[in-house]
mmCIF file of C-alpha atoms in Angstrom:
data_model
loop_
_atom_site.group_PDB
_atom_site.id
_atom_site.type_symbol
_atom_site.label_atom_id
_atom_site.label_comp_id
_atom_site.label_asym_id
_atom_site.label_seq_id
_atom_site.Cartn_x
_atom_site.Cartn_y
_atom_site.Cartn_z
ATOM 1 C CA MET A 1 117.786 46.157 60.334
ATOM 2 C CA LEU A 2 117.518 49.933 60.567
ATOM 3 C CA HIS A 3 121.107 50.273 59.486
ATOM 4 C CA ARG A 4 120.436 48.110 56.433
ATOM 5 C CA LYS A 5 117.429 50.217 55.507
ATOM 6 C CA LYS A 6 119.478 53.371 55.869
ATOM 7 C CA SER A 7 122.145 52.086 53.544
ATOM 8 C CA ALA A 8 119.511 50.899 51.015
ATOM 9 C CA LEU A 9 117.924 54.347 51.180
ATOM 10 C CA LYS A 10 121.272 55.988 50.448
ATOM 11 C CA THR A 11 122.087 53.672 47.557
ATOM 12 C CA ALA A 12 118.594 53.999 46.084
ATOM 13 C CA GLY A 13 118.764 57.788 46.273
ATOM 14 C CA ALA A 14 122.194 57.958 44.682
ATOM 15 C CA GLU A 15 121.227 55.570 41.887
ATOM 16 C CA ALA A 16 117.788 57.052 41.242
ATOM 17 C CA LEU A 17 118.648 60.754 41.170
ATOM 18 C CA PRO A 18 120.441 60.923 37.791
ATOM 19 C CA LEU A 19 117.583 58.968 36.207
ATOM 20 C CA ALA A 20 115.013 61.132 38.016
ATOM 21 C CA ILE A 21 116.393 64.125 36.128
ATOM 22 C CA ALA A 22 115.893 62.294 32.821
ATOM 23 C CA ILE A 23 112.384 61.287 33.906
ATOM 24 C CA ALA A 24 111.615 64.890 34.820
ATOM 25 C CA ALA A 25 112.646 65.887 31.295
ATOM 26 C CA TYR A 26 110.139 63.443 29.753
ATOM 27 C CA GLY A 27 107.596 64.567 32.308
ATOM 28 C CA MET A 28 107.975 68.194 31.334
ATOM 29 C CA SER A 29 107.584 67.350 27.653
ATOM 30 C CA TYR A 30 104.469 65.396 28.544
ATOM 31 C CA GLY A 31 103.090 68.366 30.505
ATOM 32 C CA VAL A 32 103.644 70.793 27.632
ATOM 33 C CA LEU A 33 102.171 68.365 25.087
ATOM 34 C CA ALA A 34 99.102 67.536 27.185
ATOM 35 C CA THR A 35 98.137 71.207 27.293
ATOM 36 C CA GLN A 36 98.371 71.247 23.475
ATOM 37 C CA VAL A 37 95.529 68.710 23.291
ATOM 38 C CA ASN A 38 93.430 70.835 25.642
ATOM 39 C CA PHE A 39 94.129 69.042 28.890
ATOM 40 C CA THR A 40 93.712 71.421 31.833
ATOM 41 C CA LEU A 41 96.366 71.868 34.483
ATOM 42 C CA LEU A 42 94.349 69.534 36.707
ATOM 43 C CA THR A 43 93.791 66.752 34.180
ATOM 44 C CA THR A 44 97.398 66.946 32.946
ATOM 45 C CA VAL A 45 98.735 66.399 36.454
ATOM 46 C CA ALA A 46 95.989 63.880 37.304
ATOM 47 C CA MET A 47 97.100 61.659 34.440
ATOM 48 C CA SER A 48 100.633 61.608 35.855
ATOM 49 C CA VAL A 49 99.317 60.881 39.355
ATOM 50 C CA PHE A 50 97.076 57.980 38.312
ATOM 51 C CA VAL A 51 98.839 56.466 35.301
ATOM 52 C CA PHE A 52 102.537 57.126 36.091
ATOM 53 C CA SER A 53 103.854 55.834 32.791
ATOM 54 C CA GLY A 54 105.963 57.922 30.430
ATOM 55 C CA SER A 55 105.406 55.861 27.313
ATOM 56 C CA ALA A 56 101.662 55.411 27.855
ATOM 57 C CA GLN A 57 101.046 59.100 28.579
ATOM 58 C CA LEU A 58 103.231 60.478 25.779
ATOM 59 C CA VAL A 59 101.756 58.105 23.216
ATOM 60 C CA ALA A 60 98.223 58.908 24.423
ATOM 61 C CA VAL A 61 98.615 62.674 24.024
ATOM 62 C CA ALA A 62 100.398 62.332 20.666
ATOM 63 C CA MET A 63 97.570 60.148 19.374
ATOM 64 C CA LEU A 64 94.945 62.593 20.634
ATOM 65 C CA ALA A 65 96.847 65.378 18.858
ATOM 66 C CA GLY A 66 96.581 63.345 15.664
ATOM 67 C CA GLY A 67 92.823 63.109 16.132
ATOM 68 C CA ALA A 68 92.618 59.535 17.433
ATOM 69 C CA GLY A 69 89.607 58.449 19.484
ATOM 70 C CA THR A 70 89.583 57.045 23.009
ATOM 71 C CA ALA A 71 89.234 53.419 21.892
ATOM 72 C CA SER A 72 92.283 53.398 19.642
ATOM 73 C CA VAL A 73 94.353 55.234 22.253
ATOM 74 C CA LEU A 74 93.404 52.585 24.812
ATOM 75 C CA LEU A 75 94.187 49.665 22.513
ATOM 76 C CA THR A 76 97.580 51.133 21.648
ATOM 77 C CA VAL A 77 98.427 51.702 25.299
ATOM 78 C CA ILE A 78 97.428 48.121 26.155
ATOM 79 C CA LEU A 79 99.838 46.965 23.470
ATOM 80 C CA LEU A 80 102.530 49.299 24.745
ATOM 81 C CA ASN A 81 101.995 48.016 28.289
ATOM 82 C CA LEU A 82 102.656 44.384 27.384
ATOM 83 C CA ARG A 83 106.267 44.822 28.394
ATOM 84 C CA ASN A 84 105.153 45.616 31.955
ATOM 85 C CA LEU A 85 104.128 41.951 32.155
ATOM 86 C CA LEU A 86 107.775 41.037 31.609
ATOM 87 C CA TYR A 87 109.011 43.542 34.156
ATOM 88 C CA GLY A 88 106.499 42.409 36.778
ATOM 89 C CA ALA A 89 107.354 38.770 36.232
ATOM 90 C CA ALA A 90 111.089 39.464 36.458
ATOM 91 C CA LEU A 91 110.782 41.588 39.621
ATOM 92 C CA SER A 92 108.299 39.403 41.521
ATOM 93 C CA GLU A 93 110.914 37.417 43.434
ATOM 94 C CA GLY A 94 112.815 40.518 44.489
ATOM 95 C CA LEU A 95 109.612 42.242 45.689
ATOM 96 C CA ALA A 96 108.094 39.167 47.383
ATOM 97 C CA PRO A 97 109.194 40.044 50.965
ATOM 98 C CA ALA A 98 106.883 43.098 50.818
ATOM 99 C CA LYS A 99 103.927 40.646 51.039
ATOM 100 C CA LYS A 100 100.625 42.551 50.848
ATOM 101 C CA TRP A 101 102.459 45.752 49.908
ATOM 102 C CA THR A 102 103.627 44.230 46.617
ATOM 103 C CA ARG A 103 100.331 45.314 45.049
ATOM 104 C CA LEU A 104 101.148 48.896 45.930
ATOM 105 C CA LEU A 105 104.728 48.517 44.700
ATOM 106 C CA ALA A 106 103.329 47.145 41.423
ATOM 107 C CA PHE A 107 102.215 50.698 40.617
ATOM 108 C CA GLY A 108 105.890 51.699 40.343
ATOM 109 C CA ILE A 109 106.809 49.103 37.717
ATOM 110 C CA SER A 110 108.078 50.660 34.479
ATOM 111 C CA ASP A 111 111.241 50.861 32.368
ATOM 112 C CA GLU A 112 113.632 52.724 34.648
ATOM 113 C CA PRO A 113 112.744 51.169 38.037
ATOM 114 C CA PHE A 114 112.965 47.772 36.344
ATOM 115 C CA VAL A 115 116.522 48.434 35.164
ATOM 116 C CA LEU A 116 117.705 49.683 38.579
ATOM 117 C CA ALA A 117 115.859 47.094 40.663
ATOM 118 C CA SER A 118 116.871 44.072 38.622
ATOM 119 C CA ALA A 119 120.523 45.112 38.918
ATOM 120 C CA ARG A 120 120.090 45.570 42.677
ATOM 121 C CA PHE A 121 118.310 42.219 43.198
ATOM 122 C CA LYS A 122 121.074 40.458 41.297
ATOM 123 C CA LYS A 123 123.643 42.013 43.616
ATOM 124 C CA VAL A 124 122.012 41.770 47.065
ATOM 125 C CA GLY A 125 118.918 39.595 46.612
ATOM 126 C CA PRO A 126 115.282 40.661 47.246
ATOM 127 C CA ASP A 127 114.985 44.274 48.375
ATOM 128 C CA PRO A 128 111.473 45.771 48.116
ATOM 129 C CA PHE A 129 112.521 48.770 50.203
ATOM 130 C CA TYR A 130 115.085 49.777 47.586
ATOM 131 C CA PHE A 131 112.410 49.498 44.882
ATOM 132 C CA ALA A 132 109.958 51.590 46.929
ATOM 133 C CA VAL A 133 112.487 54.405 47.347
ATOM 134 C CA VAL A 134 113.465 54.411 43.667
ATOM 135 C CA ALA A 135 109.849 54.336 42.469
ATOM 136 C CA GLY A 136 108.914 57.016 45.030
ATOM 137 C CA ILE A 137 111.644 59.381 43.807
ATOM 138 C CA PHE A 138 110.589 58.819 40.189
ATOM 139 C CA TYR A 139 106.920 59.347 41.072
ATOM 140 C CA ILE A 140 107.594 62.708 42.718
ATOM 141 C CA ALA A 141 109.831 63.808 39.822
ATOM 142 C CA TRP A 142 107.202 62.680 37.311
ATOM 143 C CA ILE A 143 104.327 64.596 38.931
ATOM 144 C CA LEU A 144 106.266 67.816 39.574
ATOM 145 C CA ALA A 145 107.629 67.788 36.023
ATOM 146 C CA ALA A 146 104.128 67.370 34.555
ATOM 147 C CA LEU A 147 102.908 70.299 36.638
ATOM 148 C CA PHE A 148 105.830 72.440 35.532
ATOM 149 C CA GLY A 149 105.379 71.437 31.874
ATOM 150 C CA ALA A 150 101.651 72.198 31.984
ATOM 151 C CA LEU A 151 102.324 75.632 33.499
ATOM 152 C CA ILE A 152 104.769 76.413 30.696
ATOM 153 C CA GLY A 153 102.433 75.005 28.038
ATOM 154 C CA ASN A 154 99.566 77.156 29.288
ATOM 155 C CA GLN A 155 101.662 80.324 29.124
ATOM 156 C CA LEU A 156 103.115 80.036 25.636
ATOM 157 C CA ASP A 157 101.445 80.668 22.304
ATOM 158 C CA PRO A 158 101.788 77.215 20.672
ATOM 159 C CA GLN A 159 102.247 78.405 17.082
ATOM 160 C CA LYS A 160 104.764 81.106 17.882
ATOM 161 C CA TRP A 161 106.888 78.898 20.130
ATOM 162 C CA GLY A 162 106.611 75.834 17.921
ATOM 163 C CA LEU A 163 105.017 73.707 20.613
ATOM 164 C CA ASP A 164 103.425 71.561 17.921
ATOM 165 C CA LEU A 165 106.991 70.685 16.914
ATOM 166 C CA ALA A 166 107.641 69.466 20.453
ATOM 167 C CA PHE A 167 105.631 66.324 19.615
ATOM 168 C CA PRO A 168 107.843 64.983 16.816
ATOM 169 C CA ALA A 169 111.016 66.234 18.528
ATOM 170 C CA THR A 170 110.072 64.392 21.740
ATOM 171 C CA PHE A 171 109.394 61.176 19.861
ATOM 172 C CA ALA A 172 112.650 61.466 17.911
ATOM 173 C CA ALA A 173 114.500 61.903 21.213
ATOM 174 C CA LEU A 174 112.721 58.858 22.650
ATOM 175 C CA LEU A 175 113.384 56.650 19.641
ATOM 176 C CA VAL A 176 116.886 57.420 18.417
ATOM 177 C CA PRO A 177 119.056 56.499 21.451
ATOM 178 C CA GLY A 178 117.482 53.026 21.591
ATOM 179 C CA LEU A 179 118.214 52.163 17.965
ATOM 180 C CA LYS A 180 120.955 49.607 18.562
ATOM 181 C CA GLY A 181 121.304 46.228 16.887
ATOM 182 C CA LYS A 182 119.781 44.916 13.682
ATOM 183 C CA PRO A 183 116.481 43.594 15.098
ATOM 184 C CA VAL A 184 115.619 46.925 16.755
ATOM 185 C CA ILE A 185 116.643 49.011 13.742
ATOM 186 C CA GLY A 186 114.765 46.565 11.498
ATOM 187 C CA THR A 187 111.630 46.937 13.643
ATOM 188 C CA ALA A 188 111.840 50.727 13.407
ATOM 189 C CA LEU A 189 112.440 50.684 9.643
ATOM 190 C CA ALA A 190 109.583 48.247 9.113
ATOM 191 C CA ALA A 191 107.364 50.533 11.165
ATOM 192 C CA VAL A 192 108.379 53.551 9.065
ATOM 193 C CA ILE A 193 107.728 51.776 5.754
ATOM 194 C CA LEU A 194 104.458 50.224 6.919
ATOM 195 C CA THR A 195 103.217 53.576 8.206
ATOM 196 C CA LEU A 196 103.992 55.240 4.878
ATOM 197 C CA VAL A 197 102.204 52.475 2.971
ATOM 198 C CA MET A 198 99.175 52.465 5.248
ATOM 199 C CA GLU A 199 98.946 56.253 5.312
ATOM 200 C CA PHE A 200 99.185 56.271 1.539
ATOM 201 C CA ILE A 201 96.359 53.748 1.184
ATOM 202 C CA LYS A 202 94.129 55.294 3.823
ATOM 203 C CA PRO A 203 95.393 58.607 5.241
ATOM 204 C CA GLY A 204 94.545 59.325 8.863
ATOM 205 C CA ASN A 205 93.384 55.765 9.606
ATOM 206 C CA GLU A 206 93.000 55.319 13.362
ATOM 207 C CA LEU A 207 94.046 51.685 13.323
ATOM 208 C CA THR A 208 97.412 52.326 11.662
ATOM 209 C CA ILE A 209 99.348 52.654 14.922
ATOM 210 C CA ILE A 210 97.865 49.493 16.448
ATOM 211 C CA MET A 211 98.444 47.450 13.298
ATOM 212 C CA ILE A 212 102.044 48.584 13.122
ATOM 213 C CA GLY A 213 102.589 47.930 16.822
ATOM 214 C CA LEU A 214 101.502 44.357 16.125
ATOM 215 C CA LEU A 215 103.237 43.790 12.764
ATOM 216 C CA ALA A 216 106.581 45.620 12.765
ATOM 217 C CA PRO A 217 108.030 43.671 15.742
ATOM 218 C CA LEU A 218 107.685 40.498 13.625
ATOM 219 C CA VAL A 219 110.396 41.907 11.356
ATOM 220 C CA GLY A 220 112.581 42.414 14.437
ATOM 221 C CA LEU A 221 111.980 38.797 15.481
ATOM 222 C CA TYR A 222 112.837 37.560 12.001
ATOM 223 C CA LEU A 223 116.110 39.530 11.994
ATOM 224 C CA HIS A 224 116.941 38.297 15.494
ATOM 225 C CA ARG A 225 116.430 34.679 14.454
ATOM 226 C CA ARG A 226 118.432 35.105 11.232
ATOM 227 C CA GLY A 227 121.267 36.795 13.143
ATOM 228 C CA ARG A 228 121.486 33.838 15.493
ATOM 229 C CA THR A 229 121.526 31.152 12.827
ATOM 230 C CA HIS A 230 124.258 32.992 10.905
ATOM 231 C CA ALA A 231 126.423 33.577 13.955
ATOM 232 C CA MET B 1 86.619 67.399 30.163
ATOM 233 C CA LEU B 2 84.513 64.406 31.212
ATOM 234 C CA ASN B 3 86.068 62.541 28.316
ATOM 235 C CA GLN B 4 89.522 63.380 29.651
ATOM 236 C CA TRP B 5 88.684 61.962 33.075
ATOM 237 C CA PHE B 6 87.309 58.829 31.464
ATOM 238 C CA LEU B 7 90.494 58.428 29.432
ATOM 239 C CA ILE B 8 92.670 58.992 32.521
ATOM 240 C CA GLY B 9 90.695 56.392 34.477
ATOM 241 C CA ALA B 10 90.845 53.852 31.679
ATOM 242 C CA LEU B 11 94.566 54.400 31.064
ATOM 243 C CA ALA B 12 95.264 54.136 34.794
ATOM 244 C CA LEU B 13 93.339 50.867 34.954
ATOM 245 C CA VAL B 14 94.934 49.137 31.953
ATOM 246 C CA THR B 15 98.406 50.300 32.964
ATOM 247 C CA TYR B 16 98.061 49.163 36.576
ATOM 248 C CA LEU B 17 96.611 45.830 35.462
ATOM 249 C CA SER B 18 99.585 45.187 33.169
ATOM 250 C CA ARG B 19 101.893 45.775 36.126
ATOM 251 C CA VAL B 20 100.060 43.715 38.711
ATOM 252 C CA ILE B 21 99.279 40.807 36.367
ATOM 253 C CA GLY B 22 102.968 40.522 35.501
ATOM 254 C CA LEU B 23 103.940 40.626 39.150
ATOM 255 C CA GLU B 24 101.311 38.253 40.534
ATOM 256 C CA PHE B 25 100.643 35.772 37.756
ATOM 257 C CA MET B 26 103.173 35.803 34.945
ATOM 258 C CA SER B 27 106.051 35.054 37.301
ATOM 259 C CA ARG B 28 104.767 31.492 37.664
ATOM 260 C CA TRP B 29 105.048 30.807 33.954
ATOM 261 C CA LYS B 30 108.209 30.321 32.026
ATOM 262 C CA MET B 31 107.731 32.872 29.294
ATOM 263 C CA ASN B 32 108.686 32.102 25.756
ATOM 264 C CA PRO B 33 111.880 34.064 24.871
ATOM 265 C CA THR B 34 110.447 34.980 21.465
ATOM 266 C CA LEU B 35 107.410 36.538 23.121
ATOM 267 C CA ARG B 36 109.734 38.487 25.412
ATOM 268 C CA LEU B 37 111.590 39.938 22.442
ATOM 269 C CA TYR B 38 108.304 40.726 20.709
ATOM 270 C CA PHE B 39 107.039 42.691 23.739
ATOM 271 C CA ASN B 40 110.294 44.649 23.816
ATOM 272 C CA TYR B 41 110.060 45.598 20.130
ATOM 273 C CA VAL B 42 106.447 46.865 20.361
ATOM 274 C CA PRO B 43 107.267 50.329 21.817
ATOM 275 C CA ILE B 44 109.923 50.929 19.126
ATOM 276 C CA ALA B 45 107.360 50.162 16.412
ATOM 277 C CA ILE B 46 104.685 52.394 17.956
ATOM 278 C CA ILE B 47 107.020 55.337 18.532
ATOM 279 C CA ALA B 48 108.445 55.075 14.993
ATOM 280 C CA ALA B 49 104.924 54.914 13.533
ATOM 281 C CA LEU B 50 103.800 57.956 15.521
ATOM 282 C CA LEU B 51 106.861 59.835 14.350
ATOM 283 C CA VAL B 52 106.150 59.119 10.689
ATOM 284 C CA LYS B 53 102.517 60.123 11.145
ATOM 285 C CA GLN B 54 103.709 63.533 12.289
ATOM 286 C CA ILE B 55 106.264 64.035 9.523
ATOM 287 C CA VAL B 56 104.020 62.888 6.691
ATOM 288 C CA LEU B 57 100.580 64.446 6.882
ATOM 289 C CA PRO B 58 97.391 63.684 4.959
ATOM 290 C CA PHE B 59 96.676 66.462 2.500
ATOM 291 C CA HIS B 60 93.798 66.583 -0.002
ATOM 292 C CA GLY B 61 93.499 62.807 -0.123
ATOM 293 C CA GLY B 62 97.261 62.360 -0.629
ATOM 294 C CA LEU B 63 100.269 62.764 1.621
ATOM 295 C CA THR B 64 102.555 65.714 2.137
ATOM 296 C CA LEU B 65 105.964 65.943 3.808
ATOM 297 C CA SER B 66 106.287 68.586 6.522
ATOM 298 C CA ILE B 67 109.793 70.019 6.108
ATOM 299 C CA PRO B 68 109.851 71.916 9.456
ATOM 300 C CA VAL B 69 108.809 68.759 11.313
ATOM 301 C CA LEU B 70 111.375 66.661 9.461
ATOM 302 C CA LEU B 71 114.171 69.151 10.182
ATOM 303 C CA SER B 72 113.060 69.344 13.793
ATOM 304 C CA CYS B 73 113.344 65.535 14.093
ATOM 305 C CA ILE B 74 116.734 65.385 12.384
ATOM 306 C CA GLY B 75 118.049 68.177 14.609
ATOM 307 C CA THR B 76 116.789 66.424 17.750
ATOM 308 C CA ALA B 77 118.204 63.063 16.618
ATOM 309 C CA VAL B 78 121.659 64.504 15.928
ATOM 310 C CA MET B 79 121.676 66.413 19.209
ATOM 311 C CA ILE B 80 120.669 63.436 21.342
ATOM 312 C CA LEU B 81 123.286 61.232 19.687
ATOM 313 C CA LEU B 82 125.940 63.865 20.376
ATOM 314 C CA THR B 83 124.905 65.064 23.841
ATOM 315 C CA LYS B 84 122.750 62.179 25.209
ATOM 316 C CA ARG B 85 120.601 64.835 26.896
ATOM 317 C CA PHE B 86 116.874 64.683 26.353
ATOM 318 C CA LEU B 87 115.488 68.138 27.038
ATOM 319 C CA PRO B 88 118.228 70.234 25.357
ATOM 320 C CA SER B 89 117.926 67.990 22.289
ATOM 321 C CA VAL B 90 114.162 68.489 22.093
ATOM 322 C CA ILE B 91 114.550 72.254 22.499
ATOM 323 C CA VAL B 92 117.228 72.485 19.773
ATOM 324 C CA GLY B 93 115.004 70.416 17.456
ATOM 325 C CA VAL B 94 112.017 72.691 18.069
ATOM 326 C CA VAL B 95 114.104 75.835 17.544
ATOM 327 C CA ILE B 96 115.401 74.499 14.202
ATOM 328 C CA GLY B 97 111.827 73.863 13.028
ATOM 329 C CA VAL B 98 110.623 77.283 14.230
ATOM 330 C CA LEU B 99 113.519 79.066 12.497
ATOM 331 C CA PHE B 100 112.792 77.241 9.256
ATOM 332 C CA ARG B 101 109.131 78.243 9.470
ATOM 333 C CA TYR B 102 110.068 81.834 10.266
ATOM 334 C CA PHE B 103 112.459 82.264 7.332
ATOM 335 C CA PHE B 104 111.029 79.994 4.637
ATOM 336 C CA SER B 105 107.274 79.888 5.014
#
């Protein structure tokens, strides 16, 4: 039993570390950006401790920077979080042996742990311990990176160092590598066009992001369906 | 400050709920594959929309294109496609935008 745990610990560490570096990079960007919307060192790190979600936190601070209110930030994050439902559902069997601890492990569910854990469960069956180690490594990386980012953000003069440009650059770096396949590219293009139209009609509208989060994926679905019937 | 704590609490709650609901309840349903795809496309749409909102800014009732921001995004996009590394790509993108601002505006 102990031997199995040891080997799971080793595998989890080896598989999580490269991704932890990537997560730390997002985390640092988040830390810098949060200080740009007047989060203190404490609140910047607190958000990472309590929320622990790259997409939710980055989108929240970017929306605040654009002048959005709390309600529209929350609605957008709820929309963004819908995919966690999928991850949770897909991981539930593999995490089931943890029994009452599954509710604690649930806190670690997000994009990267999902990818690693689902591959692991496919290979060796349920393994909550592996998931706990992976999520734990990511959690530590995420918090330390936010702290580091906030320290940097507090030191630099935003205008001089172009920290305002770190927002769009971060989002470009998040978006571009994932643009593969017609449905995904179609969703992104639809989002771009819809945003331009909606901004043109009513500049600075708070609901734009939520509306586009709801509408643009329909274009992706349409392209997916058309691709299948043609193939 | 109080507002920030409220936002953190609310974000923590909705995010944790999405995780635990998926884990405890959704696993018993057979989810519609179309809905699955839809959920996966949502973040792409939101990130793309946020990006456009930063490149094209409201200005005197109309819209104006921010060239430094656009160049910054293009630089980051090219770098991440070439190097696949997040932080260096963001830094290069920012530097491009800053240099443009410094020399041309």
